[in-house]
């Protein structure tokens, strides 16, 4: 199989497009422009970069070629690209807003000129000193706003790109959707980087708003667009739609919200007073103990938030006697509550937001929405919390088998030091990694989980496998049971951002593609 065919097979199903074949033919994760686009490799796509003039089959008299012949010669490689590139060419024909493109290009050029002038004024060269040329920025191509590289790629560009600056940035195949997605991690401090980033984010936000504005939202398209992250302004409504809480029809949503909120507070009126009854007091007492242990403390320890969480968890436990309340369920309330309350709080740091300033009727609506969305989530993973938690036991066993296949060295190292997967991975399954990564990363992770079929139950397994292998170097360096277990239970993820989660999800999707439809691959 040729390198080109391998590239096509590898990228034909990966939505994030972060896989790239290297010379040693091993798949690795690379920083790319946008979370769902594979990087453009000039070695694999040379036919799209260099024009190959056709050789005439019969001898003809030399003459000056016409304009059409020149055009045909310069573009013949594109027409001969083959059937596999049909989608690539179709995407290139998409129309964009010309005013937006030109405005962005002019702004970039204007910023660059201003920076050059300031640089010349600050560092005026001497009579014998030659001025150093200012590095050229990545200009926005005039034909497509979405071809701008991400901030992460500009800092870690591959050697192929640095060796040939004249290679144009081409539109590449996008799966599962055709919109370029920003990773949304760290932002560039330069005016140029922030300007480009904001334009790209604005473009993505506009795509979401267009999709959500229709009379009937296409949920399948919404899932594809949400896989690589959801912009903050539309995340609340998108989560409600993807979780199945709200209907796709816009006209039915207000009535549905009103009915479900009324139903939830009817539950409270009917059940909540029984929290002090002998049959339920143990459940309520455990909930009351667990909530202060949650994070972020600055948010959870606010009296109003504590009361809301107690009501949500108690009502859910009473209405689901098969499992009741189990430690770990309390953590699953936080992401929904934080996302929904963000609609009414301008403060960027939601961890320390003052909920007391939010109107009481708004808090009631947020509470009801949080309850129903959490219930939808738990409906798909309830076997994780029934007696003996068989769902978690099975998933931890599957994780062990999967890791033994994808990284046997790490698996044997854990076995050699008698580290059992249940000792660290039980919490990963029970809390859906919420205790392992910051809350902002959990929210980003759940964007993808709600976009994936069975994201919280099946896809989470591959995320955990990718998460474990992510630390293989540190794991193999530990030679002591205690130190190894302490490391696995306290992984250094405090500084993680959206980009780290996007790379983790990319590797998880690769593992899912390799093993999900062939379970015998990870059975010994």
Short mmCIF file of C-alpha atoms in Angstrom, two decimals:
data_model
loop_
_atom_site.label_atom_id
_atom_site.label_comp_id
_atom_site.label_asym_id
_atom_site.label_seq_id
_atom_site.Cartn_x
_atom_site.Cartn_y
_atom_site.Cartn_z
CA UNK A 1 0.00 0.00 0.00
CA UNK A 2 1.40 3.40 -0.92
CA UNK A 3 1.87 6.26 1.56
CA UNK A 4 -0.99 8.15 -0.06
CA UNK A 5 -3.38 5.20 0.28
CA UNK A 6 -2.37 4.70 3.91
CA UNK A 7 -3.04 8.36 4.60
CA UNK A 8 -6.49 8.11 3.04
CA UNK A 9 -7.39 4.98 5.03
CA UNK A 10 -6.17 6.50 8.27
CA UNK A 11 -8.01 9.80 7.79
CA UNK A 12 -11.21 8.59 6.20
CA UNK A 13 -12.93 8.11 9.56
CA UNK A 14 -11.14 10.25 12.11
CA UNK A 15 -13.23 13.36 12.97
CA UNK A 16 -10.45 15.22 14.60
CA UNK A 17 -7.86 14.68 11.89
CA UNK A 18 -4.93 14.83 14.25
CA UNK A 19 -3.22 11.69 12.99
CA UNK A 20 -0.22 11.95 10.72
CA UNK A 21 2.03 9.23 9.29
CA UNK A 22 5.69 9.86 9.86
CA UNK A 23 8.71 8.39 8.15
CA UNK A 24 8.89 5.58 10.70
CA UNK A 25 5.27 4.76 9.72
CA UNK A 26 3.99 5.03 13.29
CA UNK A 27 0.92 7.19 13.96
CA UNK A 28 1.60 10.19 16.14
CA UNK A 29 -0.39 13.15 17.36
CA UNK A 30 0.53 16.50 15.85
CA UNK A 31 -0.68 20.04 16.48
CA UNK A 32 -2.76 21.06 13.49
CA UNK A 33 -4.86 23.99 12.34
CA UNK A 34 -8.30 23.15 13.67
CA UNK A 35 -9.34 20.12 15.67
CA UNK A 36 -11.03 18.22 12.86
CA UNK A 37 -8.67 18.72 9.93
CA UNK A 38 -5.72 16.46 9.10
CA UNK A 39 -2.47 18.38 8.53
CA UNK A 40 -1.55 19.10 4.94
CA UNK A 41 1.52 17.08 3.96
CA UNK A 42 3.23 18.28 0.76
CA UNK A 43 4.93 14.90 0.38
CA UNK A 44 1.60 13.12 0.24
CA UNK A 45 -0.25 15.83 -1.68
CA UNK A 46 2.38 16.87 -4.17
CA UNK A 47 -0.06 16.49 -7.02
CA UNK A 48 -2.11 19.35 -5.59
CA UNK A 49 0.86 21.69 -5.38
CA UNK A 50 2.89 21.32 -8.54
CA UNK A 51 1.46 21.65 -12.01
CA UNK A 52 2.43 18.83 -14.36
CA UNK A 53 2.04 19.96 -17.99
CA UNK A 54 0.59 17.32 -20.27
CA UNK A 55 2.84 15.89 -22.98
CA UNK A 56 1.15 15.86 -26.39
CA UNK A 57 0.75 12.38 -27.89
CA UNK A 58 1.36 13.58 -31.44
CA UNK A 59 4.13 15.93 -32.63
CA UNK A 60 2.85 19.41 -33.15
CA UNK A 61 4.43 22.59 -34.38
CA UNK A 62 5.79 24.70 -31.53
CA UNK A 63 3.67 27.74 -30.96
CA UNK A 64 2.82 30.12 -28.20
CA UNK A 65 0.20 28.60 -25.88
CA UNK A 66 -3.09 30.36 -25.50
CA UNK A 67 -4.54 31.61 -22.23
CA UNK A 68 -6.86 28.62 -22.00
CA UNK A 69 -4.00 26.19 -22.59
CA UNK A 70 -1.98 27.86 -19.88
CA UNK A 71 -4.95 27.59 -17.55
CA UNK A 72 -5.47 23.94 -18.44
CA UNK A 73 -1.79 23.16 -17.92
CA UNK A 74 -1.70 24.87 -14.54
CA UNK A 75 -4.80 23.14 -13.25
CA UNK A 76 -4.66 19.73 -14.87
CA UNK A 77 -3.25 18.18 -11.71
CA UNK A 78 -6.38 19.19 -9.81
CA UNK A 79 -8.67 17.54 -12.36
CA UNK A 80 -6.56 14.37 -12.24
CA UNK A 81 -6.59 14.18 -8.44
CA UNK A 82 -8.90 11.16 -8.50
CA UNK A 83 -12.21 10.22 -6.94
CA UNK A 84 -10.83 10.27 -3.43
CA UNK A 85 -10.29 14.00 -3.71
CA UNK A 86 -13.79 14.83 -4.93
CA UNK A 87 -14.80 16.03 -1.48
CA UNK A 88 -11.64 18.13 -1.28
CA UNK A 89 -12.48 19.86 -4.55
CA UNK A 90 -16.14 20.27 -3.63
CA UNK A 91 -15.14 21.94 -0.40
CA UNK A 92 -12.89 24.31 -2.31
CA UNK A 93 -15.93 25.50 -4.24
CA UNK A 94 -17.81 26.57 -1.14
CA UNK A 95 -18.71 30.22 -1.11
CA UNK A 96 -17.73 32.49 1.74
CA UNK A 97 -18.70 35.98 2.74
CA UNK A 98 -16.36 38.13 0.64
CA UNK A 99 -16.75 41.14 2.90
CA UNK A 100 -15.64 39.14 5.95
CA UNK A 101 -12.66 37.70 4.10
CA UNK A 102 -11.48 41.06 2.75
CA UNK A 103 -11.99 42.78 6.08
CA UNK A 104 -9.92 40.11 7.83
CA UNK A 105 -7.15 40.26 5.24
CA UNK A 106 -6.99 44.07 5.42
CA UNK A 107 -6.87 43.96 9.20
CA UNK A 108 -4.00 41.48 9.16
CA UNK A 109 -2.03 43.58 6.67
CA UNK A 110 -2.74 46.74 8.65
CA UNK A 111 -1.57 45.17 11.91
CA UNK A 112 1.56 43.85 10.24
CA UNK A 113 2.43 47.28 8.82
CA UNK A 114 1.95 48.94 12.18
CA UNK A 115 4.17 46.38 13.90
CA UNK A 116 6.88 46.90 11.29
CA UNK A 117 6.82 50.67 11.78
CA UNK A 118 7.04 50.34 15.57
CA UNK A 119 9.89 47.88 15.20
CA UNK A 120 11.83 50.27 12.97
CA UNK A 121 11.32 53.18 15.36
CA UNK A 122 12.42 51.20 18.41
CA UNK A 123 15.48 49.59 16.81
CA UNK A 124 16.93 52.16 14.42
CA UNK A 125 20.05 50.58 12.79
CA UNK A 126 23.47 52.26 12.89
CA UNK A 127 25.36 53.42 9.79
CA UNK A 128 27.11 50.06 9.33
CA UNK A 129 24.38 47.88 10.78
CA UNK A 130 21.81 46.37 8.49
CA UNK A 131 18.23 46.18 9.77
CA UNK A 132 16.94 42.71 10.51
CA UNK A 133 13.88 41.79 8.51
CA UNK A 134 10.72 41.30 10.50
CA UNK A 135 9.29 37.81 10.30
CA UNK A 136 6.41 37.58 7.92
CA UNK A 137 3.12 36.65 9.56
CA UNK A 138 0.81 33.93 8.35
CA UNK A 139 -1.48 35.94 6.09
CA UNK A 140 -5.07 34.99 5.61
CA UNK A 141 -5.61 33.58 2.12
CA UNK A 142 -8.02 35.82 0.27
CA UNK A 143 -10.13 32.90 -0.88
CA UNK A 144 -10.96 31.23 2.42
CA UNK A 145 -11.06 32.47 5.96
CA UNK A 146 -10.95 28.96 7.42
CA UNK A 147 -7.48 28.14 6.16
CA UNK A 148 -5.75 30.06 8.97
CA UNK A 149 -3.42 27.95 11.09
CA UNK A 150 -4.13 27.52 14.75
CA UNK A 151 -1.94 29.10 17.39
CA UNK A 152 -0.66 25.70 18.45
CA UNK A 153 0.58 24.86 14.95
CA UNK A 154 2.33 28.19 14.50
CA UNK A 155 4.51 27.38 17.48
CA UNK A 156 5.19 23.74 16.56
CA UNK A 157 5.30 23.68 12.79
CA UNK A 158 6.64 20.54 11.20
CA UNK A 159 9.98 20.47 9.33
CA UNK A 160 8.25 20.05 6.00
CA UNK A 161 6.51 23.37 6.45
CA UNK A 162 9.59 25.27 7.59
CA UNK A 163 11.66 23.91 4.73
CA UNK A 164 9.33 25.22 2.07
CA UNK A 165 7.63 28.52 2.80
CA UNK A 166 6.27 28.72 -0.71
CA UNK A 167 3.94 25.76 -0.23
CA UNK A 168 0.38 27.13 -0.13
CA UNK A 169 -1.96 26.02 2.60
CA UNK A 170 -4.58 23.83 0.96
CA UNK A 171 -8.04 22.88 2.17
CA UNK A 172 -7.92 19.33 3.42
CA UNK A 173 -10.55 16.68 3.86
CA UNK A 174 -12.67 17.14 6.95
CA UNK A 175 -14.42 14.39 8.83
CA UNK A 176 -17.00 14.13 10.18
CA UNK A 177 -17.85 17.72 9.13
CA UNK A 178 -16.40 20.34 6.88
CA UNK A 179 -16.02 23.26 9.26
CA UNK A 180 -12.58 23.95 10.66
CA UNK A 181 -12.60 23.91 14.45
CA UNK A 182 -10.26 25.85 16.68
CA UNK A 183 -8.80 23.99 19.60
CA UNK A 184 -9.55 26.96 21.79
CA UNK A 185 -6.61 26.46 24.13
CA UNK A 186 -3.95 29.07 24.72
CA UNK A 187 -4.26 32.36 22.86
CA UNK A 188 -1.49 34.15 21.03
CA UNK A 189 -0.31 37.33 22.71
CA UNK A 190 0.36 39.08 19.42
CA UNK A 191 -2.23 41.30 17.79
CA UNK A 192 -2.12 39.21 14.64
CA UNK A 193 -2.70 35.91 16.43
CA UNK A 194 -5.54 37.21 18.58
CA UNK A 195 -7.19 38.83 15.57
CA UNK A 196 -7.08 35.66 13.52
CA UNK A 197 -8.22 33.55 16.45
CA UNK A 198 -11.19 35.77 17.16
CA UNK A 199 -12.21 35.70 13.49
CA UNK A 200 -12.07 31.92 13.46
CA UNK A 201 -14.06 31.65 16.67
CA UNK A 202 -16.60 34.10 15.27
CA UNK A 203 -16.94 31.99 12.15
CA UNK A 204 -17.55 28.81 14.18
CA UNK A 205 -20.05 30.58 16.39
CA UNK A 206 -21.87 31.78 13.30
CA UNK A 207 -22.05 28.19 12.01
CA UNK A 208 -23.64 27.06 15.27
CA UNK A 209 -26.11 29.94 15.28
CA UNK A 210 -27.16 29.23 11.70
CA UNK A 211 -27.75 25.58 12.57
CA UNK A 212 -29.69 26.39 15.73
CA UNK A 213 -31.79 29.12 14.10
CA UNK A 214 -33.73 26.80 11.82
CA UNK A 215 -37.25 25.65 12.62
CA UNK A 216 -35.98 22.07 13.10
CA UNK A 217 -32.40 21.61 14.27
CA UNK A 218 -30.50 18.86 12.45
CA UNK A 219 -29.18 16.97 15.48
CA UNK A 220 -26.81 14.85 13.42
CA UNK A 221 -25.15 17.92 11.95
CA UNK A 222 -25.09 19.50 15.41
CA UNK A 223 -23.23 16.46 16.76
CA UNK A 224 -20.68 16.64 13.97
CA UNK A 225 -20.13 20.33 14.52
CA UNK A 226 -19.89 19.90 18.31
CA UNK A 227 -17.36 17.06 18.28
CA UNK A 228 -14.39 19.41 18.51
CA UNK A 229 -15.87 21.78 21.05
CA UNK A 230 -18.86 24.08 21.41
CA UNK A 231 -18.53 27.87 21.67
CA UNK A 232 -19.46 29.13 25.13
CA UNK A 233 -22.43 31.33 24.06
CA UNK A 234 -24.30 28.40 22.46
CA UNK A 235 -23.12 25.60 24.76
CA UNK A 236 -26.18 25.63 27.09
CA UNK A 237 -28.77 25.20 24.32
CA UNK A 238 -26.52 22.73 22.47
CA UNK A 239 -26.09 20.51 25.54
CA UNK A 240 -29.84 20.51 26.14
CA UNK A 241 -30.44 19.41 22.56
CA UNK A 242 -27.69 16.78 22.42
CA UNK A 243 -28.74 15.24 25.74
CA UNK A 244 -32.31 14.81 24.46
CA UNK A 245 -33.79 17.19 27.03
CA UNK A 246 -35.13 19.62 24.42
CA UNK A 247 -36.84 18.69 21.13
CA UNK A 248 -35.33 19.56 17.76
CA UNK A 249 -38.41 21.60 16.83
CA UNK A 250 -37.98 25.22 17.91
CA UNK A 251 -41.70 25.87 18.43
CA UNK A 252 -42.01 22.99 20.92
CA UNK A 253 -39.10 24.05 23.14
CA UNK A 254 -40.78 26.71 25.33
CA UNK A 255 -43.67 24.40 26.19
CA UNK A 256 -41.27 21.51 26.88
CA UNK A 257 -39.12 23.63 29.18
CA UNK A 258 -42.13 24.89 31.09
CA UNK A 259 -43.59 21.39 31.46
CA UNK A 260 -40.32 19.76 32.60
CA UNK A 261 -39.52 22.53 35.07
CA UNK A 262 -43.02 22.31 36.54
CA UNK A 263 -42.67 18.53 36.78
CA UNK A 264 -39.34 18.77 38.63
CA UNK A 265 -40.65 21.15 41.27
CA UNK A 266 -43.67 18.91 41.71
CA UNK A 267 -41.19 16.15 42.62
CA UNK A 268 -39.59 18.43 45.20
CA UNK A 269 -42.95 19.28 46.74
CA UNK A 270 -43.88 15.62 46.91
CA UNK A 271 -40.59 13.96 47.94
CA UNK A 272 -38.14 16.41 49.47
CA UNK A 273 -39.80 16.61 52.89
CA UNK A 274 -39.19 12.87 53.28
CA UNK A 275 -35.42 13.42 53.50
CA UNK A 276 -35.64 13.23 57.30
CA UNK A 277 -37.72 10.06 57.31
CA UNK A 278 -36.03 6.95 58.65
CA UNK A 279 -36.09 5.28 55.22
CA UNK A 280 -34.30 8.13 53.49
CA UNK A 281 -32.27 9.91 56.14
CA UNK A 282 -29.12 7.87 55.42
CA UNK A 283 -29.27 8.83 51.75
CA UNK A 284 -29.73 12.50 52.52
CA UNK A 285 -26.99 12.42 55.16
CA UNK A 286 -24.48 10.96 52.67
CA UNK A 287 -25.40 13.58 50.07
CA UNK A 288 -25.01 16.31 52.67
CA UNK A 289 -21.52 15.00 53.53
CA UNK A 290 -20.33 14.57 49.93
CA UNK A 291 -21.29 17.96 48.50
CA UNK A 292 -18.70 20.02 50.44
CA UNK A 293 -16.01 17.65 49.10
CA UNK A 294 -16.79 18.61 45.54
CA UNK A 295 -14.96 21.18 43.43
CA UNK A 296 -14.76 24.04 42.73
CA UNK A 297 -15.14 24.83 46.41
CA UNK A 298 -15.72 28.56 45.90
CA UNK A 299 -18.85 27.74 43.91
CA UNK A 300 -20.12 24.63 45.66
CA UNK A 301 -19.82 26.00 49.20
CA UNK A 302 -22.19 28.88 48.48
CA UNK A 303 -25.37 28.11 50.47
CA UNK A 304 -27.72 28.47 47.51
CA UNK A 305 -25.62 26.11 45.37
CA UNK A 306 -25.39 23.56 48.18
CA UNK A 307 -29.18 23.56 48.58
CA UNK A 308 -29.69 23.14 44.83
CA UNK A 309 -27.29 20.19 44.65
CA UNK A 310 -28.89 18.52 47.67
CA UNK A 311 -32.35 18.73 46.11
CA UNK A 312 -31.19 17.46 42.70
CA UNK A 313 -29.30 14.47 44.12
CA UNK A 314 -31.97 13.52 46.65
CA UNK A 315 -34.83 13.65 44.13
CA UNK A 316 -32.81 11.59 41.65
CA UNK A 317 -31.99 8.96 44.30
CA UNK A 318 -35.63 8.66 45.41
CA UNK A 319 -36.84 8.28 41.83
CA UNK A 320 -34.18 5.66 40.96
CA UNK A 321 -34.36 3.09 43.75
CA UNK A 322 -32.47 0.47 41.70
CA UNK A 323 -29.25 2.36 42.34
CA UNK A 324 -30.14 5.11 44.79
CA UNK A 325 -27.43 7.61 45.61
CA UNK A 326 -23.84 6.45 45.10
CA UNK A 327 -20.71 8.50 45.70
CA UNK A 328 -19.54 9.81 42.35
CA UNK A 329 -22.98 10.77 41.08
CA UNK A 330 -22.62 14.09 42.91
CA UNK A 331 -19.72 15.12 40.66
CA UNK A 332 -21.86 14.70 37.54
CA UNK A 333 -24.12 17.58 38.56
CA UNK A 334 -21.40 20.23 38.44
CA UNK A 335 -20.68 20.51 34.67
CA UNK A 336 -24.36 20.92 33.79
CA UNK A 337 -24.94 23.49 36.52
CA UNK A 338 -21.84 25.50 35.57
CA UNK A 339 -22.67 25.51 31.86
CA UNK A 340 -26.28 26.54 32.39
CA UNK A 341 -25.51 29.25 34.95
CA UNK A 342 -22.96 30.76 32.55
CA UNK A 343 -25.85 32.15 30.50
CA UNK A 344 -26.58 34.58 33.33
CA UNK A 345 -23.09 35.34 34.68
CA UNK A 346 -20.72 37.62 32.81
CA UNK A 347 -17.78 36.64 35.00
CA UNK A 348 -15.24 34.56 33.08
CA UNK A 349 -14.09 32.62 36.15
CA UNK A 350 -17.25 30.68 36.89
CA UNK A 351 -15.45 28.74 39.64
CA UNK A 352 -15.70 31.82 41.86
CA UNK A 353 -18.98 33.25 40.53
CA UNK A 354 -21.39 34.79 43.02
CA UNK A 355 -24.64 32.91 42.49
CA UNK A 356 -26.46 35.08 45.02
CA UNK A 357 -26.68 37.82 42.36
CA UNK A 358 -28.62 35.56 39.99
CA UNK A 359 -32.42 36.07 40.20
CA UNK A 360 -34.34 33.38 42.07
CA UNK A 361 -36.52 32.42 39.08
CA UNK A 362 -33.41 31.96 36.94
CA UNK A 363 -31.84 29.71 39.56
CA UNK A 364 -35.02 27.62 39.65
CA UNK A 365 -34.88 27.11 35.89
CA UNK A 366 -31.17 26.24 35.99
CA UNK A 367 -31.83 23.74 38.78
CA UNK A 368 -34.58 21.98 36.82
CA UNK A 369 -32.54 21.91 33.59
CA UNK A 370 -29.55 20.48 35.48
CA UNK A 371 -31.66 17.73 37.02
CA UNK A 372 -33.14 16.56 33.74
CA UNK A 373 -29.88 16.65 31.79
CA UNK A 374 -28.06 14.76 34.54
CA UNK A 375 -30.88 12.20 34.54
CA UNK A 376 -30.47 11.73 30.78
CA UNK A 377 -26.75 11.12 31.25
CA UNK A 378 -27.24 8.62 34.08
CA UNK A 379 -29.85 6.71 32.10
CA UNK A 380 -27.03 5.56 29.82
CA UNK A 381 -24.59 4.53 32.57
CA UNK A 382 -26.87 3.49 35.41
CA UNK A 383 -25.22 0.06 35.68
CA UNK A 384 -22.17 1.95 36.94
CA UNK A 385 -24.10 2.72 40.13
CA UNK A 386 -26.30 -0.32 40.80
CA UNK A 387 -25.37 -2.89 43.45
CA UNK A 388 -21.64 -3.83 43.25
CA UNK A 389 -21.32 -1.36 40.35
CA UNK A 390 -20.99 -4.03 37.63
CA UNK A 391 -20.70 -1.46 34.85
CA UNK A 392 -17.53 0.00 36.32
CA UNK A 393 -16.06 -3.42 37.06
CA UNK A 394 -16.58 -4.45 33.43
CA UNK A 395 -15.16 -1.20 32.02
CA UNK A 396 -12.02 -1.41 34.17
CA UNK A 397 -11.46 -4.97 32.95
CA UNK A 398 -11.91 -3.84 29.34
CA UNK A 399 -9.46 -1.00 29.97
CA UNK A 400 -6.86 -3.46 31.24
CA UNK A 401 -7.27 -5.69 28.18
CA UNK A 402 -7.14 -2.72 25.83
CA UNK A 403 -3.96 -1.27 27.34
CA UNK A 404 -2.30 -4.70 27.19
CA UNK A 405 -2.79 -4.60 23.43
CA UNK A 406 -1.92 -0.98 22.65
CA UNK A 407 1.06 -0.62 25.02
CA UNK A 408 2.25 -3.93 26.37
CA UNK A 409 5.30 -2.37 28.03
CA UNK A 410 3.17 -0.11 30.24
CA UNK A 411 0.82 -2.99 31.03
CA UNK A 412 3.68 -5.29 32.07
CA UNK A 413 5.27 -2.52 34.12
CA UNK A 414 2.07 -2.12 36.13
CA UNK A 415 1.79 -5.87 36.57
CA UNK A 416 5.42 -6.18 37.60
CA UNK A 417 4.90 -3.66 40.41
CA UNK A 418 1.55 -5.23 41.37
CA UNK A 419 -0.50 -2.16 40.53
CA UNK A 420 -4.09 -3.18 39.85
CA UNK A 421 -6.19 -1.18 37.41
CA UNK A 422 -9.05 -0.98 39.91
CA UNK A 423 -6.77 0.95 42.26
CA UNK A 424 -6.64 3.96 39.95
CA UNK A 425 -9.09 3.44 37.07
CA UNK A 426 -12.17 2.85 39.25
CA UNK A 427 -12.32 6.57 39.98
CA UNK A 428 -11.78 7.36 36.29
CA UNK A 429 -14.95 5.42 35.45
CA UNK A 430 -16.94 6.39 38.53
CA UNK A 431 -16.36 10.14 38.13
CA UNK A 432 -15.81 10.25 34.34
CA UNK A 433 -12.29 11.68 34.87
CA UNK A 434 -13.70 14.73 36.67
CA UNK A 435 -11.26 14.25 39.56
CA UNK A 436 -8.32 13.90 37.16
CA UNK A 437 -8.65 17.07 35.04
CA UNK A 438 -9.77 20.67 35.75
CA UNK A 439 -13.43 21.56 35.40
CA UNK A 440 -12.82 23.58 32.22
CA UNK A 441 -11.35 20.42 30.65
CA UNK A 442 -14.30 18.34 31.81
CA UNK A 443 -16.70 20.72 30.08
CA UNK A 444 -14.69 20.47 26.85
CA UNK A 445 -14.55 16.68 27.21
CA UNK A 446 -18.32 16.50 27.61
CA UNK A 447 -18.80 18.49 24.41
CA UNK A 448 -17.42 15.46 22.59
CA UNK A 449 -19.05 12.84 24.83
CA UNK A 450 -22.47 14.26 23.99
CA UNK A 451 -21.56 14.29 20.29
CA UNK A 452 -20.46 10.63 20.27
CA UNK A 453 -22.87 7.71 20.21
CA UNK A 454 -22.71 6.27 23.74
CA UNK A 455 -20.02 8.81 24.55
CA UNK A 456 -20.27 8.51 28.34
CA UNK A 457 -20.39 4.71 28.32
CA UNK A 458 -18.35 3.41 25.36
CA UNK A 459 -16.15 6.23 24.10
CA UNK A 460 -15.05 7.05 27.65
CA UNK A 461 -13.22 3.70 27.73
CA UNK A 462 -10.95 4.74 24.87
CA UNK A 463 -10.40 8.18 26.42
CA UNK A 464 -9.21 6.47 29.62
CA UNK A 465 -6.86 4.22 27.62
CA UNK A 466 -5.40 7.21 25.78
CA UNK A 467 -5.17 9.08 29.10
CA UNK A 468 -3.14 6.28 30.70
CA UNK A 469 -0.78 5.84 27.76
CA UNK A 470 -0.31 9.62 27.68
CA UNK A 471 1.81 9.20 30.84
CA UNK A 472 3.83 6.17 29.70
CA UNK A 473 7.21 7.91 30.10
CA UNK A 474 6.50 8.90 33.69
CA UNK A 475 4.96 5.50 34.47
CA UNK A 476 7.98 3.57 33.17
CA UNK A 477 10.33 5.78 35.20
CA UNK A 478 8.64 4.83 38.48
CA UNK A 479 10.13 1.72 40.07
CA UNK A 480 8.17 1.57 43.29
CA UNK A 481 4.57 0.45 43.93
CA UNK A 482 3.75 3.33 46.25
CA UNK A 483 5.24 6.04 44.05
CA UNK A 484 3.62 4.58 40.95
CA UNK A 485 0.17 4.46 42.53
CA UNK A 486 0.51 7.96 43.98
CA UNK A 487 1.42 9.28 40.55
CA UNK A 488 -1.57 7.61 38.87
CA UNK A 489 -3.91 8.99 41.51
CA UNK A 490 -2.49 12.53 41.31
CA UNK A 491 -1.67 13.15 37.66
CA UNK A 492 -0.21 16.60 36.83
CA UNK A 493 -3.08 18.04 34.79
CA UNK A 494 -3.72 21.29 36.68
CA UNK A 495 -2.45 23.39 33.76
CA UNK A 496 -4.28 21.44 31.06
CA UNK A 497 -6.46 23.31 28.58
CA UNK A 498 -8.69 22.66 25.60
CA UNK A 499 -5.77 21.78 23.35
CA UNK A 500 -4.62 18.96 25.66
CA UNK A 501 -8.15 17.56 25.72
CA UNK A 502 -8.41 17.79 21.92
CA UNK A 503 -5.22 15.79 21.51
CA UNK A 504 -6.43 13.24 24.04
CA UNK A 505 -9.75 12.89 22.18
CA UNK A 506 -7.90 12.47 18.89
CA UNK A 507 -5.91 9.54 20.23
CA UNK A 508 -9.07 8.08 21.82
CA UNK A 509 -10.86 8.21 18.48
CA UNK A 510 -7.94 6.43 16.81
CA UNK A 511 -8.18 3.65 19.39
CA UNK A 512 -11.94 3.43 18.95
CA UNK A 513 -11.53 3.17 15.19
CA UNK A 514 -9.00 0.37 15.64
CA UNK A 515 -10.76 -1.66 18.33
CA UNK A 516 -14.45 -0.77 18.72
CA UNK A 517 -15.70 -2.83 15.77
CA UNK A 518 -13.20 -5.63 16.40
CA UNK A 519 -13.46 -6.50 20.11
CA UNK A 520 -11.34 -9.63 19.66
CA UNK A 521 -8.37 -7.34 19.06
CA UNK A 522 -8.24 -6.46 22.72
CA UNK A 523 -9.00 -9.90 24.11
CA UNK A 524 -6.14 -12.10 25.14
#
